[in-house]
Short mmCIF file of C-alpha atoms in Angstrom, two decimals:
data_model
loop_
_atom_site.label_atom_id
_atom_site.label_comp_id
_atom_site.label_asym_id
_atom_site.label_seq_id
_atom_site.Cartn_x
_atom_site.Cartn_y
_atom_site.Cartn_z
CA UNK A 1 0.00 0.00 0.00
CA UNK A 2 1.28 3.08 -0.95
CA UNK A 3 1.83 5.45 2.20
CA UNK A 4 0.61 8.89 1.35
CA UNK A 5 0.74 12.31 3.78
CA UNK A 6 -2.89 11.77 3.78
CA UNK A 7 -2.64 8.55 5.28
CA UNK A 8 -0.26 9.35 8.10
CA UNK A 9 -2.66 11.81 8.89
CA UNK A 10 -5.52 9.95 9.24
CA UNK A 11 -3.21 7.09 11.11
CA UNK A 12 -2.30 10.04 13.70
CA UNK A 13 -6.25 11.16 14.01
CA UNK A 14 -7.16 7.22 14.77
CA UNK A 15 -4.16 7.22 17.41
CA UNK A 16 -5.02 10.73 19.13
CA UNK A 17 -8.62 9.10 19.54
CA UNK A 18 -7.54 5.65 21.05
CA UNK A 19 -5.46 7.79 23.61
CA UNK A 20 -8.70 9.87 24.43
CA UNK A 21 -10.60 7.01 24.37
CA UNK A 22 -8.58 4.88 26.93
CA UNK A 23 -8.42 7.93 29.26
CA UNK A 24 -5.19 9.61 28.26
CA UNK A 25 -4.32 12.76 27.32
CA UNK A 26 -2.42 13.54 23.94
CA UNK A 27 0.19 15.78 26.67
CA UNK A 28 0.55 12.95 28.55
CA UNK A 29 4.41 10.71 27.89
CA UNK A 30 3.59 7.63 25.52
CA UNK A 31 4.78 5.41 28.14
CA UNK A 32 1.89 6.33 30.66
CA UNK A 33 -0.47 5.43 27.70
CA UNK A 34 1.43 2.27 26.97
CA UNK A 35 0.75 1.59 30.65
CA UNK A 36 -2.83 1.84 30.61
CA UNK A 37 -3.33 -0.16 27.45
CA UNK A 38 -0.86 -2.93 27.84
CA UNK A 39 -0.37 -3.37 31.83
CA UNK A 40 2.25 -1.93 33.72
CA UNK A 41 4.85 -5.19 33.30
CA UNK A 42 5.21 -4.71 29.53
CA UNK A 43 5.68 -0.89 30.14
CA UNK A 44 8.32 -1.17 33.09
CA UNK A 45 10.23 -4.05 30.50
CA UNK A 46 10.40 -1.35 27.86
CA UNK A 47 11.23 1.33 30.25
CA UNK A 48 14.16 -1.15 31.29
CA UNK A 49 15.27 -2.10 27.90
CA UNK A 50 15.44 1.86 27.11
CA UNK A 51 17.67 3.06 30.30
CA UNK A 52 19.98 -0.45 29.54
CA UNK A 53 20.40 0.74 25.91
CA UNK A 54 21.65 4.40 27.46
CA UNK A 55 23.45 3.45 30.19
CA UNK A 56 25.94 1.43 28.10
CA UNK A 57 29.03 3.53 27.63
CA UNK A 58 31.01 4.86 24.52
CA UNK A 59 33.09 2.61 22.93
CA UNK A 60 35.85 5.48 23.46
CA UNK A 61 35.09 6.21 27.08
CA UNK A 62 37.89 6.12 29.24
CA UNK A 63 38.85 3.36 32.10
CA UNK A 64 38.19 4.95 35.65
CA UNK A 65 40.68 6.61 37.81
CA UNK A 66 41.62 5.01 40.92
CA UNK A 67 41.00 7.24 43.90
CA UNK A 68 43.47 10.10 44.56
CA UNK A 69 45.77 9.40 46.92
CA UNK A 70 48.93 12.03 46.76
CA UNK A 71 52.16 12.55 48.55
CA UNK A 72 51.72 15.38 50.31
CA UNK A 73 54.30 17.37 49.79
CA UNK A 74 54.88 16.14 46.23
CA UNK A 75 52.05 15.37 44.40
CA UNK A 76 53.84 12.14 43.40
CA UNK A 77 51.28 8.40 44.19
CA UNK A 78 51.78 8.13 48.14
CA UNK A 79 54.30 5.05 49.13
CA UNK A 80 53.12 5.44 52.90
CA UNK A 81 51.10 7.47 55.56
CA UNK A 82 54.31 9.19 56.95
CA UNK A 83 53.57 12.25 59.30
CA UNK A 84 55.25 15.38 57.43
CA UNK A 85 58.31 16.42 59.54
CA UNK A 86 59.51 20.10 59.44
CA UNK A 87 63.50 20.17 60.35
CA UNK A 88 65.04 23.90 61.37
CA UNK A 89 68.01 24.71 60.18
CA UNK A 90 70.61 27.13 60.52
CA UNK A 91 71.59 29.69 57.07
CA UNK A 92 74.12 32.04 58.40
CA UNK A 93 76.81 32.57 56.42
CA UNK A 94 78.75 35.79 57.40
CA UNK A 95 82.53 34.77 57.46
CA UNK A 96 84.49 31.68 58.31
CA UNK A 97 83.71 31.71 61.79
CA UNK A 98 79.87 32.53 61.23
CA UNK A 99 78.63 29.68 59.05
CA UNK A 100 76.27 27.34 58.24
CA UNK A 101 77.44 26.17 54.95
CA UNK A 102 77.50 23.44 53.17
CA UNK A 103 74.04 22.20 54.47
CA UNK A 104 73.68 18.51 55.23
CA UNK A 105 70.65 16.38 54.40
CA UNK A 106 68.39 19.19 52.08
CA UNK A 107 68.27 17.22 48.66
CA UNK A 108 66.33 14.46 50.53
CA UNK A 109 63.71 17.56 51.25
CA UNK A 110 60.64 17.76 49.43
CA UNK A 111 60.28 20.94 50.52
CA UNK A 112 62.60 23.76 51.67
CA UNK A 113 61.44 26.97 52.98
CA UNK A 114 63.18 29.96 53.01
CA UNK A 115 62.59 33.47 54.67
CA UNK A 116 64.25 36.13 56.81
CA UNK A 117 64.65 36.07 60.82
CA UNK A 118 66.40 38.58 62.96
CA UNK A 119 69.32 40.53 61.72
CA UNK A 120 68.61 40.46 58.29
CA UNK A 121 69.97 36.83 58.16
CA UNK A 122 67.40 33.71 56.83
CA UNK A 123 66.54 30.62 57.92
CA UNK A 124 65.75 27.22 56.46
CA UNK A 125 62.90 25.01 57.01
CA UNK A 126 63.10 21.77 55.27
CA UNK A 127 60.11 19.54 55.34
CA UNK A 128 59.61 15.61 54.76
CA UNK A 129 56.74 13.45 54.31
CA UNK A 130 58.25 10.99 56.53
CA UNK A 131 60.83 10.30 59.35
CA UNK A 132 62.77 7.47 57.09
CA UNK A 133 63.06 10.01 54.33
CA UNK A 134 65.70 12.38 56.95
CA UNK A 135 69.30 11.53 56.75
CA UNK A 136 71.68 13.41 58.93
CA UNK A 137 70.17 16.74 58.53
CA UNK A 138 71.36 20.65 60.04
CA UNK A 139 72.89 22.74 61.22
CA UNK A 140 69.97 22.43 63.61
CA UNK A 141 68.88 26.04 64.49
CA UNK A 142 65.71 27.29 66.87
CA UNK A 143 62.43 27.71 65.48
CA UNK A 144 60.25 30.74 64.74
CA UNK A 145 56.55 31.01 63.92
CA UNK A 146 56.28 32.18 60.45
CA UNK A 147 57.58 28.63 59.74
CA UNK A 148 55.23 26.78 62.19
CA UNK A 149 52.57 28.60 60.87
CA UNK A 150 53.34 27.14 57.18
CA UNK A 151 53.34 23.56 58.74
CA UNK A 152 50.25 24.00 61.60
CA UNK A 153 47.55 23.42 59.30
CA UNK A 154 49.41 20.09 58.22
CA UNK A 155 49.60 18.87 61.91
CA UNK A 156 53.10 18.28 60.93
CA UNK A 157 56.24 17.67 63.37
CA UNK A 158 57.84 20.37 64.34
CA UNK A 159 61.37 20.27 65.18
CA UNK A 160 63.79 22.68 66.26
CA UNK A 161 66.41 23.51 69.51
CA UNK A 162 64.82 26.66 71.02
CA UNK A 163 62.47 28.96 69.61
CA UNK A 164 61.73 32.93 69.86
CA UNK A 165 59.08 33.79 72.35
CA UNK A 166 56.57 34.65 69.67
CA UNK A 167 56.76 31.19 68.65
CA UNK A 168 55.92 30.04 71.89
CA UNK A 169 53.24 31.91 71.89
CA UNK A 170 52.06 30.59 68.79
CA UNK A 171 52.53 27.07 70.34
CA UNK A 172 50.03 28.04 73.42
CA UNK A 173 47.84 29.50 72.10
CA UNK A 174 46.89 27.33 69.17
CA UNK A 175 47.43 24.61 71.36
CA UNK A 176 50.20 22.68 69.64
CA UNK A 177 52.57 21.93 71.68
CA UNK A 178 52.14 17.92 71.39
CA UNK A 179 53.89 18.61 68.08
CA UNK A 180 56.43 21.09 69.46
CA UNK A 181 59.95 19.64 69.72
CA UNK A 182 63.02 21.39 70.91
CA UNK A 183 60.75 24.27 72.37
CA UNK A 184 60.97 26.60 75.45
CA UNK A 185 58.60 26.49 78.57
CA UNK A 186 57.33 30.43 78.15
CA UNK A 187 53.77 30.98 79.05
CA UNK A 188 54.41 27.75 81.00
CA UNK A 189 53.66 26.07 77.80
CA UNK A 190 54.58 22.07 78.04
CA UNK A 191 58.24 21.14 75.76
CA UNK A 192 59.12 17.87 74.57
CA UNK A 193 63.00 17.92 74.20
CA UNK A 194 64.93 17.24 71.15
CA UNK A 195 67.69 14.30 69.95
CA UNK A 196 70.46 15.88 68.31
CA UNK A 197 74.46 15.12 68.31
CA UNK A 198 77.64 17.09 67.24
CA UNK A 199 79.78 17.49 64.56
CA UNK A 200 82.50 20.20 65.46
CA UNK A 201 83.27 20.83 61.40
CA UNK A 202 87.02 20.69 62.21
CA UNK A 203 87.12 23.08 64.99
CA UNK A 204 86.64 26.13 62.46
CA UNK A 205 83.08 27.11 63.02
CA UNK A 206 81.15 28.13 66.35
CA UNK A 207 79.75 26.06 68.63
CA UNK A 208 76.11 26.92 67.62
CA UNK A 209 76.41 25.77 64.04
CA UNK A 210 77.84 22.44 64.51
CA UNK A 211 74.88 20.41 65.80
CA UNK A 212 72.79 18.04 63.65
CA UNK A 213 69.72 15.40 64.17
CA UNK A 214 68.79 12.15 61.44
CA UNK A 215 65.56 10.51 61.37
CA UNK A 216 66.80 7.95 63.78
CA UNK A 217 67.01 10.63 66.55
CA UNK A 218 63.96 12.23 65.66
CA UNK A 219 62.04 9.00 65.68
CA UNK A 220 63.67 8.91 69.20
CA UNK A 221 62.08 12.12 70.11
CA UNK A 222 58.83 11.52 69.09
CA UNK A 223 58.63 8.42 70.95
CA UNK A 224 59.80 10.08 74.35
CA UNK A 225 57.51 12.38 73.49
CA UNK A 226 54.67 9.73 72.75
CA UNK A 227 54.24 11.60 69.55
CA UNK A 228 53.08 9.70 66.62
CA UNK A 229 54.68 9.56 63.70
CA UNK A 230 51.98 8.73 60.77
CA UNK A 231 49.58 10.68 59.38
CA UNK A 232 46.32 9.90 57.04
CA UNK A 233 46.86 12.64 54.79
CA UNK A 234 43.71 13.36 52.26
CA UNK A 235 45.23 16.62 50.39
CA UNK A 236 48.29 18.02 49.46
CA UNK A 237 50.29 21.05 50.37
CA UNK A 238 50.07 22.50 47.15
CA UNK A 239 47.57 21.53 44.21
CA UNK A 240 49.61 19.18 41.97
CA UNK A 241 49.35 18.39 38.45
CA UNK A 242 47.80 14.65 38.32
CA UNK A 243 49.56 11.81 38.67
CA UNK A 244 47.45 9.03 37.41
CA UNK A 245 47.13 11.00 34.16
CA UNK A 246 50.71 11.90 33.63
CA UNK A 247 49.44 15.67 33.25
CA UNK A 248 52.46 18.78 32.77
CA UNK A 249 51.87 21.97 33.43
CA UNK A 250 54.08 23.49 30.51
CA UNK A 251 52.62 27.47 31.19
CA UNK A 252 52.39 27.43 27.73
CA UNK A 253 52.06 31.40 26.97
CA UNK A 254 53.02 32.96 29.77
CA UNK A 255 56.27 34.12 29.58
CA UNK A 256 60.07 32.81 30.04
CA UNK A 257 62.00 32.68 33.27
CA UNK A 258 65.24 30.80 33.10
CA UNK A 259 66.67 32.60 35.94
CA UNK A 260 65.50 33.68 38.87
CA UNK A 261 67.33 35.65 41.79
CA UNK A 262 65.44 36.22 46.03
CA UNK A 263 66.80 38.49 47.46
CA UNK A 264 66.08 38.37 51.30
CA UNK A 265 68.43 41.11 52.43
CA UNK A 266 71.45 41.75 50.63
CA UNK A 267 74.22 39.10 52.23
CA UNK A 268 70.66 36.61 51.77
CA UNK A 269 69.55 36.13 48.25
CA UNK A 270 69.03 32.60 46.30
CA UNK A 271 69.34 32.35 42.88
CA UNK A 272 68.21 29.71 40.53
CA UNK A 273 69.17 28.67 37.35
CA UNK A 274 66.56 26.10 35.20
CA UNK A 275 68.16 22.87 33.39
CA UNK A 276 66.22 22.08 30.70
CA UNK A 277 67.30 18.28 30.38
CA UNK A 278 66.06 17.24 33.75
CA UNK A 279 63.55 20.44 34.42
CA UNK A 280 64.89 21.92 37.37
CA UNK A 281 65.60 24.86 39.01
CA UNK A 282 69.60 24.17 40.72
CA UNK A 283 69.80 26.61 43.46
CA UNK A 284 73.08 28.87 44.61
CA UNK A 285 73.36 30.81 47.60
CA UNK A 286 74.98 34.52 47.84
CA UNK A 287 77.75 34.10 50.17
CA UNK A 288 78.97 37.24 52.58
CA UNK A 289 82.25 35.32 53.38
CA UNK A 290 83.66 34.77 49.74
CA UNK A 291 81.39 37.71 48.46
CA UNK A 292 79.77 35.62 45.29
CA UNK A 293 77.23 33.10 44.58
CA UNK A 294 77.73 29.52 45.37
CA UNK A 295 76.39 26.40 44.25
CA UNK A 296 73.99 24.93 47.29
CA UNK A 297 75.23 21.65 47.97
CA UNK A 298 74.31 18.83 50.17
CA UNK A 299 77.37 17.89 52.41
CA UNK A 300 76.17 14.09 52.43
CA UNK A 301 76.41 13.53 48.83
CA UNK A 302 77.53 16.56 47.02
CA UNK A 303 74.15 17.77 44.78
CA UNK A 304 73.32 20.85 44.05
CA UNK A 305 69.87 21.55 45.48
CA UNK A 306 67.25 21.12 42.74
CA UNK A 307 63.41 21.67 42.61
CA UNK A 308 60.69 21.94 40.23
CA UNK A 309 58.82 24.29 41.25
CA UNK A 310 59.64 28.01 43.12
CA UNK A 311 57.30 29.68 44.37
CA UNK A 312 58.05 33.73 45.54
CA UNK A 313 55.20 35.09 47.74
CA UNK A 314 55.91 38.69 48.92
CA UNK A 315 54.29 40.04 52.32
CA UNK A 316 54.53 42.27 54.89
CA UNK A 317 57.40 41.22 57.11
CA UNK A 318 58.59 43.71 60.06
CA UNK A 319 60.20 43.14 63.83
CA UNK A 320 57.36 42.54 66.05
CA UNK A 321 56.93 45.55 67.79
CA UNK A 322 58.45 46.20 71.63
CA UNK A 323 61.85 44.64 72.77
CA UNK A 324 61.43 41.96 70.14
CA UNK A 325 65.50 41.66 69.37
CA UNK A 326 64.79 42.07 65.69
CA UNK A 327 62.31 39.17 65.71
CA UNK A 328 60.23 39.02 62.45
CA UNK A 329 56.27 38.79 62.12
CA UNK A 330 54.98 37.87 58.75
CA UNK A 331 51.65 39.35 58.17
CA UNK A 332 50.25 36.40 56.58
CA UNK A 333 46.55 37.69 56.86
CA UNK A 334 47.45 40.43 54.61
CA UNK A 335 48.16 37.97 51.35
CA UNK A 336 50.11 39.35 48.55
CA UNK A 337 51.55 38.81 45.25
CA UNK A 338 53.09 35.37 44.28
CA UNK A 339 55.56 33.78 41.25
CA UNK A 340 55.30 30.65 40.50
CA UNK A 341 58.48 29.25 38.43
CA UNK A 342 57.82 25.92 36.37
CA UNK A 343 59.11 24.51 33.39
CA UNK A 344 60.97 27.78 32.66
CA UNK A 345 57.74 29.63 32.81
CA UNK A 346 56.40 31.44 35.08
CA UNK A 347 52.68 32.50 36.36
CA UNK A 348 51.62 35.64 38.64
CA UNK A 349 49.50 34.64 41.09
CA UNK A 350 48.20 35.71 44.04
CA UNK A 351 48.64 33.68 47.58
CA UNK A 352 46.83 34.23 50.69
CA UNK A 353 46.32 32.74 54.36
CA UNK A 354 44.08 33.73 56.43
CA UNK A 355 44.73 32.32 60.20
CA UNK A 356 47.47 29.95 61.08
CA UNK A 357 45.25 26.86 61.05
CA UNK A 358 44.86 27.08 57.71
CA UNK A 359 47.00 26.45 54.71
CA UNK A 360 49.03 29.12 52.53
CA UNK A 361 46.91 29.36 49.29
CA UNK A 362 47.47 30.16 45.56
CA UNK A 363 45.08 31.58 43.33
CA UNK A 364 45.06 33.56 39.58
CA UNK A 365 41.16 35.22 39.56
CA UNK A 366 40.30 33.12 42.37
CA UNK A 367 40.74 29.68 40.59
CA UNK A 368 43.34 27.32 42.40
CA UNK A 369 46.94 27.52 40.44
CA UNK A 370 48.64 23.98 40.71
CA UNK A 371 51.94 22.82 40.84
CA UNK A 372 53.89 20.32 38.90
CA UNK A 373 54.62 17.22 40.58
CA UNK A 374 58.26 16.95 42.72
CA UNK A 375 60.12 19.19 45.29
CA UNK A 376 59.01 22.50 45.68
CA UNK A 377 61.28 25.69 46.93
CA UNK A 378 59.11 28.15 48.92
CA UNK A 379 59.94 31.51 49.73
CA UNK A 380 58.57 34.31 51.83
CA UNK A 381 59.77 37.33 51.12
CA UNK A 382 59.59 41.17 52.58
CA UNK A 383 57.34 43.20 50.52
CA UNK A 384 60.61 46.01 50.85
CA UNK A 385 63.10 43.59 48.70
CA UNK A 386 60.32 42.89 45.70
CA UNK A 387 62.51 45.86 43.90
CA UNK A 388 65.23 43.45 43.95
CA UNK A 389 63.80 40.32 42.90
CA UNK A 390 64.33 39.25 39.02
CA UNK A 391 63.88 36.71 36.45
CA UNK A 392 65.37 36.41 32.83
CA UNK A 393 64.42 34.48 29.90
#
């Protein structure tokens, strides 16, 4: 039979009045009518049939992630639930006598913070995501709380001989003290001491840059301390690039930076240098003894200190006011300006933290900037130096 328009019409006409006359309404779905007319089994078997038929997926869909489970400090797949360990360590380098340098133990850092202290000098603060990733490590050197404060929100160990009394005062009042090692009894705030041993250097230095701790000593502390040492860690310190995908962040169009020089205070600056075959940043160190940049080595094995990432935030950093002995107070509530250095690239950001609970944040119009995955230098840095600070294709 031939099928004409006319026929189709009068085929839809027919259809329109079996749905009146079986009680349903033309607006009504076609499986309601189907429903009514055939029972409600045959309906729900088509409905099934349908949802199966969608539900399958694409041929080209991909497999499903596993969960995320990160490193902490790294971004790399986690190998264990190690607490994250913040070491203290000594920077001064101001003539033969006066001197840290070389460092021991700071390649085996993930992370390595750097910013200034009292007397223009700066201080180190190397972190680890666990206690059997800490060779010998030092000079050991007392704490201070713009450092704790980048470690609170982590729960992290803290460990340290001494601290300033603003520190201390950190400690009490945002009761943290059961992570506290090395610290003083101000404010009659409870101290858990530290394990640490000597290494005079060959008689050449001062007595207060020859002392040293290893993970064996601090895993000794901790358990006089009864302070556990693992940690079920569910996000990182910084937002990393993916690991289960592989993913780079190449900052493709923003623009070179090959070389990058902190300055801190002018006997304090670190400058970095990025090697394209391995995609580093290798770090040097000004020197006030020899008056020149040096390579930053690790004593232990003789590497130049290396990291993927930089990241530069600037804020206001002044002596805390009174009879402070030069004592600096970052104003980390204020935020600021931040570089991120990657890949030879680098970003502008913006960084911000706003109580010491909570973590040090980056952000470019308010969406989260990551990181690529591996070892990160950090640097907090006086808003008074940022006409000093440079980077060249």
């Amino acid at each position: 039979m031939k099928i004409t328009r006319r026929l189709l019409l009068r085929c839809s006409a027919v259809f329109a009045g079996c749905l009146v006359f079986t009680g349903a309404s033309t607006k009504g779905s076609f499986m309601d009518w189907l429903q009514k007319v055939f029972g409600k089994e045959e309906a729900a078997s088509s409905s099934a049939a349908s949802s199966a038929a969608s539900s399958q997926p694409a041929a080209s869909s991909a497999p499903a992630l596993p969960p995320y489970d990160a490193d902490p400090l790294t971004g790399e797949a986690k190998t264990g639930n190690g607490r994250i360990i913040g070491v203290m360590v000594n920077n001064i380098c101001n003539s033969a006598r006066q001197n840290a340098r070389p460092h021991r133990g700071l390649s085996s850092a993930s992370i390595l913070i750097e910013s200034k202290v009292e007397g223009n000098i700066s201080r180190l603060c190397a972190l680890y995501n666990n206690v059997d990733a800490i060779p010998e490590v030092g000079p050991l050197r007392s704490g201070r709380d713009q450092f704790l404060q980048l470690i609170m929100p982590w729960q992290g160990l803290y460990y340290h001989d001494g601290e300033s009394v603003f520190c201390t005062q950190h400690i009490s009042q945002w009761n943290y003290s059961g992570l506290n090692i090395g610290g003083k009894s101000y404010f009659n705030t409870p101290t858990h001491p530290h394990v640490a041993h000597r290494d005079s250097r060959g008689g050449v230095v001062a007595y207060e840059h020859t002392e040293f701790t290893s993970g064996p000593e601090i895993r000794q502390a901790a358990q006089n301390a009864s302070i556990g040492l693992t940690y079920n860690y569910d996000t990182t310190f910084f937002p990393f690039t993916d690991y289960r995908t592989g993913e780079i962040e190449l900052l493709e169009g923003y623009e070179a930076a090959r070389s990058v020089t902190v300055r801190h205070s002018a006997n304090y600056q670190s400058a970095f240098s990025y090697s394209s075959p391995d995609k580093v940043y290798r770090m040097q160190m000004y020197s006030a003894r020899t008056g020149q940049f040096e390579a930053a080595v690790d004593e232990l094995n003789g590497q130049q200190l290396a990291f993927e990432n930089l990241v530069v935030c600037f804020a206001p950093i002044a002596a805390y006011p009174g009879d402070s002995g030069d004592v600096q107070q970052v104003q980390y509530i204020a935020g600021g300006e931040a570089y991120l250095f990657t890949r030879g690239r680098v970003r502008v950001c913006q960084w911000s933290k706003l109580a010491p609970d909570l973590p040090l944040e980056l952000t470019d119009n308010g969406q989260p900037v990551s990181l690529n995955r591996g070892r990160t230098y950090l640097a907090i840095v006086d808003e008074d130096e940022q006409g000093y600070f440079t980077f060249n294709a």
